[in-house]
Tab-separated table of C-alpha atoms in Angstrom:
chain	number	residue	atom	x	y	z
A	357	MET	CA	9.817	6.920	14.917
A	358	ARG	CA	6.056	7.265	15.194
A	359	LEU	CA	3.707	4.644	13.804
A	360	PHE	CA	0.056	4.760	12.740
A	361	ILE	CA	-1.903	1.549	12.102
A	362	ASP	CA	-5.232	1.729	10.287
A	363	THR	CA	-8.322	0.108	11.812
A	364	ASN	CA	-8.549	-2.572	9.113
A	365	ILE	CA	-5.086	-3.855	10.030
A	366	TYR	CA	-6.071	-4.392	13.678
A	367	LEU	CA	-9.269	-6.166	12.633
A	368	ASP	CA	-7.375	-8.463	10.262
A	369	TYR	CA	-5.750	-10.137	13.272
A	370	PHE	CA	-9.119	-11.430	14.477
A	371	ARG	CA	-9.064	-13.626	11.362
A	372	ALA	CA	-5.465	-14.753	11.915
A	373	SER	CA	-4.052	-17.889	13.532
A	374	SER	CA	-2.142	-17.736	16.806
A	375	GLU	CA	1.165	-17.996	14.936
A	376	SER	CA	0.139	-15.122	12.668
A	377	LEU	CA	-0.222	-12.847	15.698
A	378	ALA	CA	3.584	-12.668	15.810
A	379	SER	CA	3.463	-9.184	14.283
A	380	LEU	CA	1.333	-7.839	17.136
A	381	LYS	CA	3.610	-9.488	19.700
A	382	ALA	CA	6.684	-7.956	18.071
A	383	LEU	CA	4.974	-4.552	17.995
A	384	LYS	CA	4.146	-4.827	21.699
A	385	ASN	CA	7.832	-5.498	22.424
A	386	LEU	CA	8.892	-2.434	20.421
A	387	LEU	CA	6.401	-0.273	22.316
A	388	THR	CA	7.445	-1.672	25.689
A	389	GLN	CA	11.081	-0.922	24.856
A	390	LYS	CA	10.019	2.563	23.674
A	391	ARG	CA	11.793	2.091	20.373
A	392	VAL	CA	8.648	3.044	18.452
A	393	ILE	CA	5.746	5.284	19.441
A	394	LEU	CA	2.334	4.123	18.250
A	395	VAL	CA	-0.132	6.945	17.652
A	396	VAL	CA	-3.832	6.097	17.896
A	397	PRO	CA	-6.239	8.833	16.794
A	398	GLU	CA	-9.483	8.871	18.764
A	399	GLN	CA	-11.364	8.138	15.533
A	400	THR	CA	-9.301	4.973	14.921
A	401	GLU	CA	-9.974	3.560	18.387
A	402	GLN	CA	-13.691	4.318	18.118
A	403	GLU	CA	-13.906	2.718	14.684
A	404	TYR	CA	-12.101	-0.361	15.988
A	405	LEU	CA	-14.590	-0.703	18.856
A	406	ARG	CA	-17.559	-0.221	16.501
A	407	ARG	CA	-16.452	-2.824	13.982
A	408	ARG	CA	-14.893	-5.462	16.232
A	409	SER	CA	-18.209	-7.171	17.019
A	410	GLY	CA	-18.939	-7.648	13.306
A	411	ILE	CA	-15.594	-9.383	12.753
A	412	VAL	CA	-16.134	-11.576	15.830
A	413	GLU	CA	-19.552	-12.636	14.539
A	414	GLU	CA	-18.114	-13.322	11.092
A	415	THR	CA	-15.559	-15.696	12.639
A	416	ARG	CA	-18.282	-17.399	14.669
A	417	ASN	CA	-20.305	-17.976	11.504
A	418	GLU	CA	-17.244	-19.606	9.942
A	419	LEU	CA	-17.015	-21.973	12.931
A	420	LEU	CA	-20.713	-22.794	12.603
A	421	LYS	CA	-20.247	-23.474	8.916
A	422	GLN	CA	-17.333	-25.811	9.647
A	423	ARG	CA	-19.451	-27.654	12.189
A	424	GLY	CA	-22.329	-27.956	9.723
A	425	SER	CA	-20.056	-29.303	6.996
A	426	ARG	CA	-19.203	-32.165	9.307
A	427	ALA	CA	-22.811	-33.006	10.145
A	428	PHE	CA	-23.821	-36.623	9.704
A	429	ASN	CA	-27.142	-37.199	7.960
A	430	GLY	CA	-27.485	-40.890	8.536
A	431	GLN	CA	-26.161	-43.999	6.833
A	432	THR	CA	-27.202	-46.098	3.892
A	433	PRO	CA	-29.793	-48.589	5.273
A	434	VAL	CA	-27.799	-51.616	4.176
A	435	VAL	CA	-24.925	-50.785	6.584
A	436	ARG	CA	-27.007	-49.389	9.415
A	437	GLY	CA	-26.403	-51.443	12.527
A	438	TRP	CA	-23.029	-52.739	11.396
A	439	LYS	CA	-20.258	-52.530	13.975
A	440	ARG	CA	-18.146	-50.082	11.968
A	441	ALA	CA	-21.205	-47.961	11.192
A	442	LYS	CA	-21.917	-47.639	14.906
A	443	THR	CA	-18.285	-46.675	15.482
A	444	ILE	CA	-18.590	-43.921	12.868
A	445	GLU	CA	-21.783	-42.631	14.481
A	446	LYS	CA	-20.022	-42.399	17.843
A	447	ILE	CA	-17.032	-40.571	16.342
A	448	ILE	CA	-19.329	-38.052	14.661
A	449	ARG	CA	-21.302	-37.446	17.873
A	450	ASN	CA	-18.039	-36.796	19.711
A	451	LEU	CA	-16.877	-34.473	16.934
A	452	MET	CA	-20.101	-32.457	17.062
A	453	SER	CA	-19.818	-32.238	20.838
A	454	ALA	CA	-16.231	-31.006	20.537
A	455	TYR	CA	-17.322	-28.325	18.053
A	456	ASP	CA	-20.072	-27.232	20.449
A	457	ASP	CA	-17.480	-26.906	23.224
A	458	LEU	CA	-15.231	-24.915	20.888
A	459	LEU	CA	-18.079	-22.542	20.007
A	460	GLU	CA	-18.932	-22.101	23.684
A	461	GLU	CA	-15.305	-21.277	24.497
A	462	TYR	CA	-15.119	-18.851	21.577
A	463	ASP	CA	-18.342	-17.127	22.677
A	464	LYS	CA	-17.087	-16.711	26.252
A	465	LYS	CA	-13.692	-15.344	25.221
A	466	SER	CA	-15.016	-13.015	22.533
A	467	LEU	CA	-17.793	-11.669	24.787
A	468	ALA	CA	-15.260	-11.006	27.542
A	469	GLU	CA	-12.824	-9.574	24.952
A	470	LYS	CA	-10.225	-12.134	26.006
A	471	THR	CA	-9.259	-13.711	22.700
A	472	GLU	CA	-5.519	-13.544	22.042
A	473	ALA	CA	-6.033	-10.755	19.504
A	474	ASP	CA	-8.194	-8.804	21.991
A	475	LEU	CA	-5.594	-8.982	24.737
A	476	LEU	CA	-2.702	-7.999	22.480
A	477	ILE	CA	-4.540	-5.043	20.940
A	478	LYS	CA	-5.685	-3.828	24.380
A	479	ASP	CA	-2.088	-3.890	25.619
A	480	ILE	CA	-0.893	-2.143	22.460
A	481	PHE	CA	-3.500	0.614	22.857
A	482	LYS	CA	-2.445	1.099	26.493
A	483	LEU	CA	1.153	1.596	25.360
A	484	SER	CA	0.177	4.046	22.612
A	485	ASP	CA	0.106	7.812	22.348
A	486	LYS	CA	-3.570	8.758	21.993
A	487	LEU	CA	-4.421	11.638	19.658
A	488	ALA	CA	-7.518	13.390	20.972
A	489	GLU	CA	-9.992	15.022	18.618
A	490	SER	CA	-10.735	18.714	18.845
A	491	LYS	CA	-13.314	21.028	17.347
A	492	PHE	CA	-10.531	22.413	15.161
A	493	ILE	CA	-9.700	18.951	13.753
A	494	ILE	CA	-13.371	18.170	13.069
A	495	GLU	CA	-13.824	21.503	11.274
A	496	LYS	CA	-10.732	20.908	9.131
A	497	ALA	CA	-11.911	17.375	8.307
A	498	ASN	CA	-15.308	18.742	7.283
A	499	LEU	CA	-13.652	21.377	5.071
A	500	ARG	CA	-11.526	18.625	3.485
A	501	TYR	CA	-14.706	16.678	2.761
A	502	MET	CA	-16.472	19.717	1.294
A	503	LYS	CA	-13.516	20.360	-1.029
A	504	GLY	CA	-13.434	16.727	-2.155
A	505	ASN	CA	-9.861	16.135	-1.018
A	506	PRO	CA	-8.524	12.711	0.025
A	507	PRO	CA	-8.628	10.562	1.983
A	508	ARG	CA	-12.078	9.470	0.792
A	509	LYS	CA	-13.296	6.561	-1.316
A	510	TYR	CA	-15.244	8.451	-3.981
A	511	LYS	CA	-17.059	11.730	-4.388
A	512	ASP	CA	-20.305	10.532	-2.741
A	513	ASP	CA	-18.527	9.129	0.324
A	514	ARG	CA	-20.268	10.863	3.237
A	515	SER	CA	-17.945	9.659	5.995
A	516	LEU	CA	-15.495	12.039	7.663
A	517	GLY	CA	-13.670	9.218	9.466
A	518	ASP	CA	-10.518	9.000	7.356
A	519	ALA	CA	-10.362	12.784	7.038
A	520	ILE	CA	-10.448	13.109	10.840
A	521	VAL	CA	-7.667	10.524	11.141
A	522	TRP	CA	-5.483	12.342	8.606
A	523	GLU	CA	-6.050	15.745	10.206
A	524	SER	CA	-5.097	14.207	13.570
A	525	LEU	CA	-1.878	12.858	12.051
A	526	LEU	CA	-1.093	16.242	10.487
A	527	GLU	CA	-1.471	17.941	13.873
A	528	ASP	CA	1.108	15.464	15.216
A	529	ALA	CA	3.403	15.750	12.190
A	530	ASN	CA	6.305	17.758	13.615
A	531	LYS	CA	7.232	15.303	16.369
A	532	ASP	CA	9.035	12.601	14.344
A	533	ASN	CA	9.074	10.553	11.146
A	534	LEU	CA	5.869	8.581	10.596
A	535	ALA	CA	5.191	5.113	9.217
A	536	ILE	CA	1.623	4.308	8.137
A	537	ILE	CA	0.390	0.711	8.010
A	538	THR	CA	-2.737	0.387	5.881
A	539	HIS	CA	-4.215	-1.363	2.872
A	540	ASP	CA	-7.033	1.185	2.656
A	541	THR	CA	-7.107	2.692	-0.829
A	542	ASP	CA	-8.205	6.021	0.677
A	543	PHE	CA	-4.525	6.515	1.520
A	544	ILE	CA	-2.848	4.604	-1.313
A	545	CYS	CA	-1.926	5.142	-4.920
A	546	LYS	CA	0.185	3.049	-7.285
A	547	GLN	CA	3.611	4.022	-8.488
A	548	LYS	CA	5.608	1.604	-10.659
A	549	GLU	CA	3.451	-1.295	-9.416
A	550	GLU	CA	4.214	-0.350	-5.809
A	551	GLN	CA	1.710	0.922	-3.236
A	552	VAL	CA	2.735	4.361	-1.966
A	553	LEU	CA	1.096	7.136	-0.010
A	554	ASN	CA	-1.434	9.130	-2.023
A	555	HIS	CA	0.480	11.940	-3.760
A	556	PHE	CA	-1.927	14.634	-2.541
A	557	LEU	CA	-1.480	13.490	1.065
A	558	ARG	CA	2.309	13.297	0.699
A	559	LYS	CA	2.417	16.867	-0.625
A	560	GLU	CA	0.320	18.021	2.333
A	561	TRP	CA	2.672	16.271	4.731
A	562	GLU	CA	5.801	17.743	3.125
A	563	LYS	CA	4.279	21.216	3.261
A	564	LYS	CA	3.455	20.767	6.950
A	565	THR	CA	6.763	19.302	8.136
A	566	ASN	CA	10.217	18.160	7.088
A	567	LYS	CA	9.686	14.802	8.808
A	568	LYS	CA	9.594	11.717	6.593
A	569	ILE	CA	6.479	9.641	5.971
A	570	ASN	CA	6.345	6.111	4.550
A	571	LEU	CA	3.553	3.645	3.872
A	572	TYR	CA	3.478	-0.138	4.321
A	573	ILE	CA	0.618	-2.540	3.644
A	574	SER	CA	1.949	-5.092	6.148
A	575	LEU	CA	2.853	-4.676	9.824
A	576	ALA	CA	5.162	-7.698	9.568
A	577	LYS	CA	7.091	-6.111	6.707
A	578	PHE	CA	7.456	-2.852	8.638
A	579	ILE	CA	8.785	-4.652	11.709
A	580	ASN	CA	11.394	-6.555	9.698
A	581	TYR	CA	12.404	-3.328	7.958
A	582	PHE	CA	12.664	-1.475	11.268
A	583	GLU	CA	14.656	-4.259	12.927
A	584	LYS	CA	16.848	-4.708	9.821
A	585	LYS	CA	16.420	-8.471	10.170
A	586	ASP	CA	13.693	-11.097	9.782
A	587	VAL	CA	12.042	-10.973	13.196
A	588	ILE	CA	8.801	-12.154	11.594
A	589	LYS	CA	8.871	-15.365	9.563
A	590	LYS	CA	8.840	-15.053	5.803
A	591	GLU	CA	5.590	-17.053	5.610
A	592	ILE	CA	3.782	-14.596	7.893
A	593	VAL	CA	5.110	-11.596	5.959
A	594	GLN	CA	3.872	-13.171	2.732
A	595	GLU	CA	0.484	-13.957	4.299
A	596	GLU	CA	0.030	-10.345	5.428
A	597	GLU	CA	1.215	-8.922	2.117
A	598	LYS	CA	-1.102	-11.229	0.208
A	599	ARG	CA	-4.013	-10.112	2.377
A	600	GLY	CA	-3.039	-6.487	1.869
A	601	GLN	CA	-2.642	-6.829	-1.890
A	602	ARG	CA	-6.054	-8.433	-2.168
A	603	ALA	CA	-7.580	-5.600	-0.189
A	604	ILE	CA	-6.099	-2.947	-2.452
A	605	ILE	CA	-8.355	-1.869	-5.299
A	606	ASP	CA	-8.710	1.293	-7.299
A	607	SER	CA	-11.977	1.999	-5.496
A	608	VAL	CA	-12.486	5.531	-6.664
A	609	SER	CA	-11.946	7.565	-9.772
A	610	MET	CA	-12.476	11.313	-9.961
A	611	SER	CA	-15.841	10.647	-11.628
A	612	GLY	CA	-17.068	8.746	-8.594
A	613	VAL	CA	-17.111	5.367	-10.347
A	614	VAL	CA	-15.876	2.397	-8.384
A	615	ASN	CA	-12.881	0.880	-10.162
A	616	LEU	CA	-12.159	-2.829	-10.097
A	617	GLU	CA	-8.649	-4.216	-10.135
A	618	PRO	CA	-8.015	-7.684	-11.642
A	619	LEU	CA	-6.493	-10.371	-9.460
A	620	ASN	CA	-4.682	-13.474	-10.618
A	621	PHE	CA	-6.838	-16.438	-9.793
A	622	ALA	CA	-9.927	-18.185	-11.129
A	623	GLN	CA	-13.316	-18.809	-9.519
A	624	THR	CA	-16.262	-21.231	-9.725
A	625	VAL	CA	-19.801	-20.920	-8.315
A	626	ARG	CA	-23.193	-22.520	-8.700
A	627	ALA	CA	-25.302	-20.774	-11.325
A	628	ASN	CA	-28.441	-20.998	-9.155
A	629	ASP	CA	-26.788	-19.080	-6.301
A	630	PHE	CA	-27.064	-15.721	-8.082
A	631	ASP	CA	-30.408	-15.006	-6.401
A	632	LEU	CA	-28.469	-14.491	-3.150
A	633	ILE	CA	-27.122	-11.234	-4.558
A	634	SER	CA	-30.531	-9.525	-4.460
A	635	ARG	CA	-30.988	-9.591	-0.676
A	636	PRO	CA	-28.912	-9.298	2.534
A	637	PHE	CA	-26.847	-12.417	3.115
A	638	THR	CA	-23.949	-13.920	5.014
A	639	ALA	CA	-20.644	-14.886	3.449
A	640	TRP	CA	-20.371	-18.357	1.911
A	641	GLN	CA	-17.626	-20.360	0.280
A	642	ALA	CA	-17.844	-21.019	-3.445
A	643	SER	CA	-18.479	-24.553	-4.657
A	644	GLU	CA	-15.566	-25.972	-6.613
A	645	GLY	CA	-15.569	-27.531	-10.049
A	646	LEU	CA	-19.175	-26.810	-10.932
A	647	TYR	CA	-19.683	-23.785	-13.155
A	648	ASN	CA	-16.833	-21.729	-14.561
A	649	PHE	CA	-17.494	-18.299	-15.960
A	650	THR	CA	-15.649	-15.168	-17.008
A	651	PRO	CA	-16.508	-11.470	-16.614
A	652	ALA	CA	-17.551	-11.448	-20.252
A	653	ASN	CA	-20.564	-13.703	-19.819
A	654	ILE	CA	-21.939	-13.353	-16.280
A	655	SER	CA	-23.113	-10.282	-14.359
A	656	ALA	CA	-25.727	-9.531	-11.696
A	657	PRO	CA	-26.673	-6.517	-9.554
A	658	LEU	CA	-25.085	-6.388	-6.100
A	659	LYS	CA	-27.459	-4.669	-3.677
A	660	PHE	CA	-26.354	-5.301	-0.095
A	661	CYS	CA	-23.005	-5.364	1.694
A	662	PRO	CA	-22.449	-8.828	3.264
A	663	TYR	CA	-20.808	-7.213	6.316
A	664	CYS	CA	-22.957	-4.244	7.314
A	665	GLY	CA	-26.095	-5.074	5.274
A	666	LYS	CA	-26.343	-1.522	3.906
A	667	ASP	CA	-27.996	-0.963	0.528
A	668	ILE	CA	-24.995	-0.473	-1.778
A	669	GLU	CA	-27.147	-0.077	-4.876
A	670	GLU	CA	-29.006	2.832	-3.297
A	671	SER	CA	-25.794	4.557	-2.252
A	672	LEU	CA	-24.510	4.412	-5.822
A	673	ARG	CA	-27.710	5.665	-7.443
A	674	GLY	CA	-26.902	8.195	-10.107
A	675	TYR	CA	-23.924	6.257	-11.407
A	676	PRO	CA	-25.414	3.732	-13.852
A	677	SER	CA	-22.028	2.282	-14.715
A	678	VAL	CA	-21.715	0.830	-11.223
A	679	GLN	CA	-25.236	-0.523	-10.907
A	680	GLN	CA	-24.000	-3.783	-12.445
A	681	TYR	CA	-21.094	-5.539	-10.773
A	682	VAL	CA	-19.292	-8.241	-12.693
A	683	LEU	CA	-19.380	-11.409	-10.644
A	684	SER	CA	-15.931	-12.926	-10.679
A	685	ALA	CA	-13.275	-13.667	-8.063
A	686	ARG	CA	-10.926	-11.776	-10.342
A	687	TYR	CA	-12.349	-8.643	-8.738
A	688	GLN	CA	-12.651	-7.295	-5.203
A	689	PHE	CA	-15.125	-4.726	-3.908
A	690	ALA	CA	-15.160	-2.118	-1.138
A	691	CYS	CA	-18.346	-1.214	0.754
A	692	PRO	CA	-18.895	2.582	0.708
A	693	TYR	CA	-20.325	2.441	4.262
A	694	CYS	CA	-18.207	0.106	6.391
A	695	GLY	CA	-15.163	-0.040	4.121
A	696	GLU	CA	-15.009	-3.841	4.201
A	697	ARG	CA	-13.609	-5.476	1.075
A	698	PHE	CA	-14.869	-8.807	-0.174
A	699	PHE	CA	-14.769	-11.222	-3.070
A	700	PRO	CA	-18.020	-12.095	-4.865
A	701	GLU	CA	-17.380	-15.829	-4.605
A	702	ARG	CA	-17.837	-15.550	-0.825
A	703	LEU	CA	-21.276	-13.955	-1.004
């Protein structure tokens, strides 16, 4: 069996705990034993290298935020100088020092590309079957784009990246059955509440070859299916599936309007934080228990992607219905430039 893993799946593991890297470790074992062949289109590897630094910086900002949340701003004057107050001050100084050491270690490892995720993905790429691009593939991808065929997010999507990946996979189609791991809606459609390969793409595949093709939104789930037993813990499978489900939205309709898919949880934010939406910003965690609202009563324009900083409003000009985004954690968005998906409560 041949296996393709989308760039977003690799990048997800930079946000995962050490235990949650079990899927990558299991994949490495399968590749080493030559039980599965991983195919890596040139476009996928290049996209991974381009976007890795952004994910690394995002994680670093989370560490900085955690450190800041533990900052000590002094004590009430009446207890200042007390023995226990001095003990607390010492503990906090030690904690801040430990966080500084942690940040320094993270910076060194990420700069040297020696985090656990880095090392595993490097090894996995070395064990893979690389699919080189050709002028023929680029021309076919461009023709696909000109005709408006998937994979693409919506009709104004100017990127050929996913089209190049798909054309590369089609060129490789006759070698064996293929499993695709992705939560990118460019490749996905819904069928009876299940995520399946886009029908147009499946028809193309079936016309090209008699080999089977299946789609999974979780690497852990694929590995357990392939092994016919629970190699990966149930908790990790659920974590990956939850992450994949949250990433899946109906991002494009044939009219070019971004579709929003409801999710099943509530959200609270500070009312005076809405001004952040009108300029580039970094992700932030929502405040709890302060101001509840529903899509029916709150909306604000979303102008910039929190990951790449590109002007989303400008890219969607000409589609008035998407100039206003409803601000609620019940909805998830996809950037038309970098493809990152995010929840408004983290803006």
